[in-house]
Amino acid sequence: MVDRVELGVLVVEDEPEVRDAIVRDLAPLGSVLRVESADDVPDAREALEELADDDVVVALVLVDHRLPGTTGVDFLVELDHTPSTRAVRKVLITGQADHQDTIKAVNQARLNHYIAKPWQPDELLAVVRSAVTDFIIATGVDPLPFVAHLDGPRLLEAMTHRGDR
Amino acid sequence: MTTPPTTSEPAKAARRTRPAIDRSQLGLALSAAWVVIALLVPWADLDPAGRRMLAIFGVAVVLWITEAIPLYATAVVIILAEIALVSDEAVWALPAGFDAPAYTTFYAALAHPVLMLFLGGFLLADGAAKFRLDRNLAGLLLAPFGTRPSALIAGLMAITALLSMFMSNTATTASMMAVVLPVVAGLSPDDPLRSSLALSVPVAANIGGLGTPVGTPPNAIALGRLSDDGIGIDFLTWMALAVPLVIIVLAVAWFYLIRAYPARTETVEIRLGGDFDRSRPARVLYLTFALTVVLWLSEPLHGIPSTVVGFVPVVFLLAFGVMNSDDLRQLNWHVLWLVGGGIALGSGVAATGLDRWLVGLIDWSDLPVAALTLVLVVFALVMSTVISNSATANLMIPIGVSLAASDAIAISPVLAAVLIAVACSLAMALPVSTPPNAIAHATGLIETRDLARVGTVVAAVGSALVVFLAPAVWQALGLVP
């Protein structure tokens, strides 16, 4: 039998207070998702490597657009063009992305969701639940351990082809 | 790099903890040790072919219990081992005088007529899911039960059981639980109705699987073994044996659930189903489904075996494009192969005489018939509570049928096979007992002890019925010899 897969969420945000707020808002999912954070893109790349070393499959990245150095949108495009991270769900959480940045994120990084700052904690949780559920269904991760914590009905729908044993 | 939230740390630590001995290493080591023991010990009265089969049988026991490799992988290990060790193509020559079975008989297990029956059932069930026939039918049938919690649970259980007679218990549970979850979310967190709703679906799906030959794999394993002995049981006879049992056990489980988890709310509503798909492929599916079921049930009139009828939906659904190559790829082939491995194990055990030797190890003549059936049922119950129902049936049915076929004991092979298959489906006391239980447990709405309680009620009532009452009734009605 395959060991259960551990899924992770990566938060990339340069302002410490904002980053802590996002991480705190995601705490209700802490028992099923490993939440890691990074303060800029190089730090984020390092975090991805560390998660991979720990056999954590990254399901979702939540990035702010305006970061020191490489922008959040450019990081999303980079993820989308890298085979190992292509399936990762991508959410932009920002107040400062202009029209052009947003269009680039949608067209070149297949952005899954845009959250405008300031965000509502419930909205953020709902977006993360839905996006990680999409990731599980799309990639064939065993949905069972996540039924109680993410979008249960949709995860169950994904199991309606299963046979008895 | 900042620290992750503290909540993920304990979870992480718990996940990292591995048992001291890896289960797959243990399984493989035990298998290897058993092969050596089986082949080297000078077993009295067991010829070389029987010894080799004893080695294979023991490996099957170890691998299916430990799941060192996937269940279906063990099935193909058995087939290859039988071909290599006890067939006419054995790589290590068997002594002259042993009438080795043709190697093709072991391959043929993968296309056994009973598997063709199952293939038809699988394709119909997947077709029903594809066009949402299951959901729409459930909505239609659930409406008359109203909104009183106890009536709604009765309706939910009846419909879940009905669907799982034709679809896999697992798929039925996933599909019905997807409907139950939003309802539960609307209830007050301390309402016991949450638990009874979450328990009613897996329990009904597990029990419902008993109802027809295509309901769940142990039924196929029983029918396959019996048909290899030249005993055919038609669809209607199986249903006549099993459906009354399903109804009684369901009723008891329902009564237990509404008593043990009294609802605090007066009304509850399940929204389910919608408009039936009226597209051409959907209509072909409905007609094919109806035609197949009618043909299955009318076998006494036309005499076409259910295993032949079972291939009709395969042809219709593929020829009319209702199901395509993607649907075909999604079928649970591994379940068919698991059953096929069990059938191959049964034929190998019979061809080498290992079954007679195993049966002969115990002097059964001192044992009253009721005690023997009790032992068979309890053993199957306990085993399939912990390991896969199909694996239990695969291991127990060949031996049980041979025991019944021998002069040692006065029960019929049909009764032995049916009792073991029934017992496999009655085992549901733990989250690991069946995939429906695992799904219900994963919703977080119920605890292991909830499953243990209702599972014990079902197992106790069900096994008392099949041991003490059912055989006499079945015999009186002429359903079993």
XYZ file of C-alpha atoms in Angstrom:
646
model
C 0.000 0.000 0.000
C 1.133 3.492 -0.795
C 1.824 5.811 2.102
C -0.557 8.681 2.261
C 0.576 11.722 0.354
C 1.277 14.871 2.320
C 0.144 18.020 0.534
C 1.595 21.464 1.027
C 0.681 25.098 0.469
C 3.339 27.725 -0.125
C 2.673 31.343 0.813
C 4.981 33.963 -0.761
C 4.617 37.406 0.794
C 7.299 39.923 1.750
C 5.513 41.838 4.533
C 5.881 39.837 7.773
C 2.557 40.939 9.289
C 0.629 40.121 6.128
C 2.414 36.797 5.738
C 1.645 35.854 9.334
C -1.993 36.829 8.849
C -2.335 34.587 5.797
C -0.647 31.682 7.557
C -2.863 32.209 10.612
C -5.992 32.231 8.479
C -4.943 28.885 6.983
C -4.402 27.294 10.408
C -7.760 25.415 10.312
C -6.286 23.320 7.480
C -3.053 22.673 9.381
C -3.962 19.093 10.182
C -4.145 18.099 6.500
C -1.945 20.606 4.723
C 1.628 21.617 5.430
C 1.725 25.393 5.195
C 5.122 26.918 4.412
C 5.937 30.535 3.770
C 8.633 32.512 1.991
C 9.429 36.224 1.795
C 10.657 36.461 -1.774
C 11.037 34.325 -4.886
C 14.518 32.881 -4.199
C 13.312 31.942 -0.710
C 10.217 30.376 -2.303
C 12.339 28.263 -4.667
C 14.338 27.078 -1.669
C 11.130 26.253 0.203
C 9.900 24.191 -2.766
C 13.128 22.197 -2.695
C 12.833 21.594 1.027
C 9.227 20.458 0.675
C 10.250 18.094 -2.111
C 13.001 16.683 0.127
C 10.350 16.020 2.779
C 8.166 14.226 0.176
C 5.544 16.932 0.468
C 3.625 17.492 -2.752
C 2.930 21.188 -3.225
C -0.699 21.606 -4.198
C -1.046 25.372 -4.103
C 1.009 28.546 -4.114
C -0.440 31.790 -2.832
C 1.672 34.720 -3.981
C 1.689 38.445 -3.569
C 2.513 40.214 -6.823
C 4.805 42.940 -5.574
C 7.886 41.284 -4.123
C 11.489 42.474 -3.916
C 13.257 41.213 -7.060
C 11.263 38.781 -9.188
C 7.530 39.554 -9.128
C 4.858 37.138 -7.952
C 3.396 36.860 -11.444
C 6.785 36.014 -12.942
C 7.204 33.329 -10.298
C 3.817 31.862 -11.244
C 4.805 31.821 -14.921
C 8.050 30.083 -13.953
C 6.110 27.445 -11.984
C 3.739 26.864 -14.867
C 6.610 26.339 -17.281
C 8.400 23.861 -15.027
C 7.112 20.294 -15.556
C 7.366 19.322 -11.871
C 5.230 22.261 -10.717
C 2.896 22.630 -13.685
C -0.040 21.020 -11.863
C 0.306 23.280 -8.818
C -2.746 25.528 -8.313
C -1.907 29.226 -8.446
C -3.557 32.019 -6.513
C -2.584 35.673 -6.607
C -3.293 37.549 -3.380
C -2.524 41.170 -3.966
C -3.732 44.734 -3.999
C -1.121 45.989 -6.409
C -1.209 43.995 -9.601
C -2.206 46.123 -12.539
C -4.173 45.057 -15.562
C -1.161 43.881 -17.539
C 0.227 41.776 -14.670
C -3.114 40.135 -14.123
C -3.570 39.346 -17.815
C -0.089 37.826 -17.864
C -0.901 35.709 -14.819
C -4.101 34.405 -16.426
C -2.695 33.795 -19.888
C 0.841 32.661 -19.155
C 0.604 31.086 -15.711
C -2.992 29.748 -15.941
C -3.884 31.623 -12.759
C -6.634 29.803 -10.871
C -7.836 32.570 -8.604
C -7.295 36.225 -7.766
C -7.827 37.437 -4.229
C -7.848 41.203 -3.723
C -6.375 42.594 -0.516
C -7.756 43.058 2.043
C -9.176 39.550 2.052
C -11.805 37.921 4.250
C -10.448 34.906 6.185
C -13.470 32.822 5.168
C -12.996 33.718 1.529
C -9.315 32.787 1.697
C -10.090 29.438 3.311
C -12.807 28.694 0.772
C -10.472 29.490 -2.132
C -7.702 27.308 -0.690
C -10.112 24.412 0.000
C -11.488 24.568 -3.494
C -8.106 24.919 -5.205
C -6.504 22.059 -3.284
C -9.583 19.918 -3.993
C -9.088 20.656 -7.707
C -5.439 19.664 -7.408
C -6.305 16.356 -5.725
C -8.898 15.467 -8.330
C -6.699 16.508 -11.253
C -3.596 14.670 -10.089
C -5.184 11.499 -8.720
C -3.954 11.860 -5.140
C -6.044 9.602 -2.872
C -8.911 11.935 -1.836
C -9.898 9.950 1.256
C -7.738 11.689 3.922
C -8.996 15.088 2.739
C -12.757 14.452 2.617
C -13.423 15.885 6.070
C -11.342 19.016 5.561
C -11.667 20.140 1.948
C -14.616 20.016 -0.476
C -16.010 16.657 0.705
C -18.817 16.176 -1.833
C -16.521 16.832 -4.787
C -13.809 14.545 -3.421
C -16.413 11.817 -2.931
C -17.642 12.313 -6.504
C -14.083 11.599 -7.602
C -14.329 8.190 -5.904
C -17.517 7.031 -7.604
C -15.542 4.800 -9.940
C -13.972 2.770 -7.179
C -14.536 -0.927 -6.903
C -14.933 -3.109 -3.853
C -12.036 -4.980 -2.381
C 12.358 31.178 5.724
C 9.694 31.512 8.377
C 8.325 28.786 10.547
C 5.206 26.916 9.508
C 2.171 27.165 11.778
C 2.613 25.064 14.863
C -0.512 23.005 14.117
C 1.230 21.161 11.304
C 4.093 19.969 13.486
C 2.385 17.227 15.532
C 0.614 15.943 12.420
C 3.913 15.824 10.620
C 5.608 14.002 13.453
C 2.795 11.456 13.615
C 3.008 10.817 9.895
C 6.733 10.322 10.051
C 6.466 7.541 12.602
C 6.896 4.261 10.823
C 6.333 0.820 12.344
C 9.566 -0.928 13.318
C 8.999 -3.670 10.726
C 7.725 -2.737 7.328
C 4.554 -4.645 6.481
C 5.623 -5.451 2.957
C 9.011 -6.746 4.082
C 7.278 -8.888 6.699
C 4.859 -10.275 4.116
C 7.595 -11.114 1.630
C 9.830 -12.682 4.303
C 6.976 -14.828 5.624
C 6.087 -15.885 2.089
C 9.628 -16.960 1.356
C 9.858 -18.832 4.662
C 6.568 -20.587 3.975
C 7.691 -21.756 0.515
C 10.746 -23.390 2.097
C 8.690 -25.009 4.870
C 5.953 -26.240 2.529
C 8.440 -27.821 0.132
C 10.873 -29.311 2.677
C 8.625 -30.716 5.402
C 7.708 -34.323 4.558
C 3.944 -33.816 4.897
C 2.210 -37.176 5.322
C -0.099 -38.224 2.481
C 0.656 -35.148 0.376
C 2.140 -35.802 -3.070
C 4.659 -33.441 -4.719
C 1.999 -31.500 -6.659
C 0.030 -31.031 -3.460
C 3.136 -29.751 -1.690
C 3.787 -27.189 -4.375
C 0.156 -26.107 -4.191
C 0.455 -25.904 -0.400
C 3.365 -23.506 -0.906
C 1.295 -21.379 -3.294
C -1.755 -21.404 -1.032
C 0.288 -20.322 1.986
C 1.875 -17.504 0.013
C -1.620 -16.377 -1.039
C -2.716 -16.389 2.605
C 0.302 -14.330 3.716
C 0.179 -11.839 0.857
C -3.562 -11.288 1.002
C -3.440 -10.780 4.764
C -0.382 -8.543 4.918
C -1.041 -6.774 1.592
C 2.714 -6.761 1.138
C 1.878 -6.320 -2.542
C -1.485 -5.108 -3.871
C -4.356 -7.594 -3.717
C -4.576 -7.893 -7.514
C -0.818 -8.439 -7.740
C -1.158 -11.440 -5.430
C -3.840 -12.735 -7.810
C -1.428 -12.741 -10.751
C 1.376 -14.182 -8.607
C -0.926 -17.138 -7.926
C -1.686 -17.663 -11.610
C 1.953 -17.569 -12.671
C 3.026 -19.789 -9.770
C 0.372 -22.363 -10.646
C 1.440 -22.402 -14.282
C 5.119 -22.677 -13.329
C 4.682 -25.297 -10.601
C 1.607 -27.471 -11.092
C 0.488 -27.159 -14.741
C 1.459 -29.189 -17.822
C 3.952 -26.406 -18.555
C 5.591 -26.658 -15.131
C 9.203 -25.507 -15.290
C 10.182 -28.125 -12.740
C 8.842 -31.470 -13.918
C 6.142 -33.154 -11.890
C 6.359 -36.886 -11.186
C 4.771 -39.172 -13.760
C 1.271 -40.185 -12.816
C 0.128 -36.723 -11.802
C -2.519 -35.552 -14.214
C -1.326 -31.939 -14.500
C -3.991 -29.429 -15.523
C -3.376 -27.567 -18.783
C -1.712 -24.215 -18.114
C -4.495 -22.597 -20.123
C -6.993 -23.443 -17.378
C -5.175 -21.033 -15.053
C -5.137 -18.244 -17.617
C -8.788 -18.978 -18.330
C -9.642 -17.951 -14.773
C -9.156 -14.345 -15.919
C -11.972 -14.788 -18.428
C -14.141 -17.050 -16.320
C -17.850 -16.801 -17.248
C -18.579 -15.313 -13.820
C -16.119 -12.523 -14.591
C -17.987 -11.852 -17.824
C -21.134 -11.509 -15.737
C -19.272 -9.029 -13.549
C -17.885 -7.172 -16.555
C -21.454 -6.597 -17.730
C -22.406 -5.425 -14.257
C -19.423 -3.051 -14.106
C -20.196 -1.514 -17.476
C -23.878 -1.040 -16.599
C -22.961 0.509 -13.251
C -20.398 2.882 -14.768
C -22.894 3.766 -17.478
C -25.517 4.512 -14.841
C -23.031 6.774 -13.072
C -21.982 8.450 -16.333
C -25.546 9.445 -17.170
C -26.451 10.033 -13.509
C -29.129 7.374 -13.651
C -28.150 6.284 -10.121
C -28.550 9.770 -8.659
C -31.780 10.541 -10.503
C -33.302 7.193 -9.632
C -32.308 7.677 -5.998
C -33.954 11.115 -5.955
C -37.128 9.717 -7.463
C -37.302 6.826 -4.999
C -36.351 8.899 -1.956
C -39.095 11.509 -2.383
C -41.969 9.358 -1.027
C -40.115 8.776 2.243
C -40.766 12.350 3.327
C -38.706 14.438 5.714
C -39.086 12.777 9.098
C -35.544 11.730 10.095
C -36.363 8.083 10.828
C -38.311 7.686 7.577
C -35.618 9.464 5.617
C -32.935 7.144 6.997
C -35.094 4.167 6.079
C -35.401 5.512 2.544
C -31.716 6.323 2.295
C -30.776 2.815 3.436
C -33.256 1.083 1.129
C -32.111 3.045 -1.907
C -28.407 2.718 -1.101
C -28.847 -1.040 -0.699
C -30.785 -1.277 -3.965
C -28.124 0.661 -5.886
C -25.297 -1.366 -4.378
C -26.928 -4.568 -5.612
C -25.913 -3.425 -9.105
C -23.075 -0.969 -8.511
C -19.988 -1.492 -6.375
C -20.617 -0.892 -2.676
C -17.787 1.617 -2.750
C -19.097 3.688 -5.665
C -22.592 3.662 -4.190
C -21.277 4.902 -0.856
C -19.144 7.652 -2.417
C -22.078 8.790 -4.478
C -24.653 8.766 -1.677
C -22.284 10.288 0.897
C -21.630 13.155 -1.518
C -25.356 13.882 -1.219
C -25.509 13.352 2.548
C -22.571 15.655 3.427
C -24.297 18.972 2.591
C -27.381 17.831 4.539
C -25.251 17.007 7.556
C -23.506 20.368 7.292
C -26.889 22.022 7.827
C -27.570 20.155 11.075
C -26.629 21.340 14.531
C -23.170 19.942 15.451
C -24.523 18.012 18.445
C -27.390 16.344 16.588
C -26.888 12.544 16.641
C -28.682 12.483 13.292
C -25.327 13.472 11.779
C -23.856 10.140 12.868
C -26.856 8.034 11.918
C -26.948 9.564 8.434
C -23.226 8.971 7.988
C -23.539 5.373 9.238
C -26.664 4.478 7.301
C -25.026 4.764 3.884
C -21.985 2.469 4.293
C -23.963 -0.075 6.306
C -26.682 -0.242 3.661
C -24.132 -0.391 0.835
C -22.202 -3.225 2.501
C -25.366 -5.224 3.114
C -26.936 -4.407 -0.248
C -23.969 -5.888 -2.086
C -25.184 -9.292 -0.978
C -28.411 -8.969 -2.889
C -27.424 -10.027 -6.396
C -24.634 -12.097 -7.969
C -23.099 -8.860 -9.346
C -23.407 -6.951 -6.061
C -19.917 -7.521 -4.702
C -16.886 -9.726 -5.521
C -17.363 -12.462 -2.855
C -20.642 -13.376 -4.575
C -18.765 -13.889 -7.839
C -16.105 -15.956 -6.096
C -18.779 -18.250 -4.641
C -20.557 -18.598 -7.983
C -17.288 -19.150 -9.837
C -16.175 -21.939 -7.537
C -19.584 -23.624 -7.680
C -19.774 -23.406 -11.463
C -16.352 -25.098 -11.699
C -17.954 -27.957 -9.799
C -20.784 -27.994 -12.310
C -23.256 -26.296 -9.991
C -25.059 -23.377 -11.596
C -27.059 -20.915 -9.535
C -29.204 -18.552 -11.515
C -29.598 -14.855 -10.792
C -33.106 -15.214 -9.423
C -32.169 -18.063 -7.091
C -29.317 -16.004 -5.662
C -31.666 -13.093 -5.097
C -34.257 -15.368 -3.511
C -31.555 -16.583 -1.117
C -30.071 -13.211 -0.361
C -32.666 -10.460 -0.675
C -34.814 -11.529 2.306
C -31.622 -11.607 4.351
C -30.669 -8.136 3.102
C -34.106 -6.790 4.054
C -34.078 -8.258 7.555
C -30.529 -7.161 8.374
C -31.186 -3.694 6.940
C -34.322 -3.371 9.053
C -32.415 -4.329 12.187
C -29.606 -1.906 11.368
C -32.155 0.877 10.708
C -33.915 0.194 14.002
C -30.596 0.242 15.837
C -29.507 3.506 14.192
C -32.686 5.434 14.921
C -32.683 4.200 18.544
C -28.996 4.705 19.244
C -28.833 8.113 17.532
C -32.168 9.828 18.232
C -32.526 12.849 15.951
C -32.999 16.246 17.588
C -34.471 17.830 14.528
C -38.026 17.227 13.308
C -37.481 17.411 9.595
C -34.555 16.921 7.296
C -34.444 17.103 3.554
C -32.134 15.545 1.016
C -31.998 17.168 -2.385
C -31.019 14.621 -4.900
C -31.375 13.923 -8.560
C -32.881 16.071 -11.224
C -34.060 15.628 -14.756
C -33.315 12.312 -16.353
C -30.905 12.580 -19.238
C -32.927 12.132 -22.428
C -30.061 12.035 -24.915
C -29.855 9.071 -27.264
C -26.938 7.334 -25.485
C -28.692 7.771 -22.142
C -31.838 6.168 -23.526
C -29.833 3.269 -24.936
C -28.322 2.835 -21.487
C -31.730 2.795 -19.756
C -33.058 0.229 -22.229
C -29.946 -1.930 -21.989
C -30.073 -1.800 -18.204
C -33.736 -2.782 -18.140
C -33.297 -5.508 -20.755
C -30.308 -7.029 -18.939
C -32.043 -7.075 -15.570
C -35.205 -8.574 -17.085
C -33.141 -11.270 -18.817
C -31.225 -11.996 -15.598
C -34.419 -12.377 -13.628
C -36.232 -14.469 -16.241
C -33.604 -17.177 -16.645
C -36.051 -19.907 -15.557
C -38.207 -18.954 -18.578
C -35.584 -18.744 -21.320
C -32.717 -20.762 -19.852
C -29.953 -18.383 -20.980
C -27.402 -18.337 -18.143
C -26.769 -15.007 -16.419
C -23.110 -15.290 -17.409
C -24.172 -15.136 -21.064
C -26.728 -12.389 -20.501
C -23.994 -10.428 -18.711
C -22.120 -9.980 -21.976
C -25.163 -8.423 -23.684
C -24.727 -4.988 -22.042
C -21.010 -5.123 -22.851
C -21.867 -5.490 -26.526
C -24.773 -3.036 -26.592
C -23.091 -0.247 -24.646
C -19.912 -0.446 -26.718
C -21.581 -0.999 -30.096
C -23.964 1.947 -29.649
C -21.158 4.183 -28.393
C -22.806 4.684 -24.996
C -19.514 3.745 -23.405
C -16.188 4.420 -25.131
C -12.575 3.399 -24.768
C -12.034 5.847 -21.896
C -14.937 4.302 -19.995
C -13.530 0.882 -20.734
C -10.155 1.911 -19.390
C -11.753 3.198 -16.184
C -13.416 -0.120 -15.368
C -12.174 -1.799 -12.220
C -10.201 -4.452 -14.045
C -8.117 -5.030 -10.941
C -11.243 -6.220 -9.113
C -11.943 -8.714 -11.919
C -8.354 -9.952 -11.724
C -8.569 -10.296 -7.964
C -11.618 -12.513 -8.375
C -9.874 -14.330 -11.250
C -6.896 -15.041 -8.989
C -9.257 -16.525 -6.429
C -10.874 -18.733 -9.054
C -7.441 -19.870 -10.249
C -6.463 -20.630 -6.657
C -9.614 -22.704 -6.220
C -9.027 -24.701 -9.389
C -5.368 -25.316 -8.481
C -6.284 -26.465 -4.995
C -8.874 -28.848 -6.425
C -6.668 -30.170 -9.266
C -3.771 -31.045 -6.948
C -5.943 -32.589 -4.237
C -4.679 -30.089 -1.699
C -8.286 -29.323 -0.719
C -8.966 -32.964 0.246
C -5.712 -33.103 2.174
C -6.470 -29.905 4.099
C -10.013 -31.054 4.851
C -8.627 -34.413 6.003
C -6.405 -32.760 8.614
C -9.373 -32.429 10.937
C -11.836 -35.084 11.963
C -15.068 -33.286 11.198
C -17.370 -36.179 12.019
C -17.594 -35.205 15.683
C -18.847 -31.760 14.831
C -22.575 -31.054 14.558
C -23.599 -29.357 11.311
C -24.690 -26.150 13.053
C -21.310 -25.932 14.813
C -19.504 -26.309 11.502
C -21.539 -23.628 9.756
C -20.991 -21.397 12.777
C -17.252 -21.936 12.542
C -17.231 -21.141 8.806
C -19.316 -18.007 9.260
C -17.455 -16.665 12.284
C -14.073 -17.367 10.721
C -15.057 -15.545 7.514
C -16.547 -12.681 9.530
C -13.467 -12.151 11.648
C -11.110 -12.456 8.697
C -13.007 -10.086 6.431
C -13.449 -7.558 9.234
C -9.694 -7.137 9.151
C -8.708 -7.991 5.575
C -10.347 -7.587 2.171
C -13.712 -9.297 1.677
C -12.595 -10.668 -1.687
C -9.356 -12.039 -0.296
C -11.281 -13.766 2.490
C -13.672 -15.305 -0.015
C -10.784 -16.270 -2.303
C -9.074 -18.168 0.505
C -12.064 -19.673 2.280
C -14.525 -20.604 -0.446
C -12.364 -23.241 -2.203
C -11.698 -25.007 1.089
C -15.269 -24.611 2.347
C -16.743 -25.995 -0.859
C -14.362 -28.972 -0.855
C -15.165 -29.640 2.769
C -18.863 -29.656 1.954
C -18.290 -31.835 -1.125
C -16.436 -34.438 0.934
C -18.335 -37.137 2.790
C -17.037 -35.778 6.064
C -19.866 -33.412 6.630
C -23.524 -33.135 5.727
C -23.820 -29.691 4.240
C -24.077 -28.926 0.542
C -21.316 -27.108 -1.374
C -23.868 -24.457 -2.341
C -24.656 -23.748 1.278
C -20.978 -23.576 2.235
C -20.155 -21.143 -0.588
C -23.176 -18.934 0.053
C -22.584 -18.821 3.810
C -18.972 -17.752 3.393
C -19.849 -15.110 0.786
C -22.610 -13.754 3.032
C -20.336 -13.658 6.056
C -17.762 -11.650 4.074
C -20.367 -8.975 3.358
C -21.598 -8.881 6.962
C -18.182 -7.867 8.282
C -18.160 -4.096 8.805
C -17.059 -3.357 12.347
C -13.920 -1.338 11.572
C -13.003 1.500 9.227
C -10.657 -0.886 7.394
C -13.302 -3.589 7.001
C -14.640 -2.247 3.722
C -14.058 0.786 1.471
C -17.576 2.088 2.291
C -16.595 2.111 5.973
C -13.344 3.887 5.164
C -15.243 6.555 3.249
C -17.762 7.114 6.037
C -14.980 7.284 8.607
C -13.019 9.744 6.459
C -15.881 12.244 6.600
C -14.998 12.779 10.259
C -18.685 12.450 11.207
C -18.302 9.112 12.941
C -15.782 7.462 15.195
C -14.407 3.955 14.986
C -16.586 3.007 17.968
C -19.729 3.997 16.056
C -18.785 1.605 13.276
C -17.843 -1.043 15.835
C -21.269 -0.867 17.483
C -23.438 -0.965 14.393
C -21.052 -3.460 12.783
C -21.398 -5.777 15.754
C -25.191 -5.570 15.634
C -25.207 -6.382 11.920
C -22.690 -9.210 12.276
C -24.472 -10.769 15.254
C -27.962 -10.634 13.772
C -26.819 -11.551 10.281
C -24.715 -14.504 11.320
C -27.359 -15.818 13.717
C -29.824 -15.722 10.818
C -27.570 -17.462 8.322
C -26.374 -20.104 10.747
C -29.569 -21.033 12.560
C -32.499 -20.034 10.405
C -31.617 -19.449 6.759
C -30.302 -22.943 5.852
C -33.535 -24.597 6.951
C -35.668 -22.014 5.123
C -33.544 -22.235 1.972
C -33.753 -26.008 1.996
C -37.512 -25.968 2.610
C -37.930 -23.642 -0.371
C -35.675 -25.845 -2.500
C -33.155 -23.028 -3.065
C -30.178 -25.090 -1.883
C -29.787 -28.864 -1.933
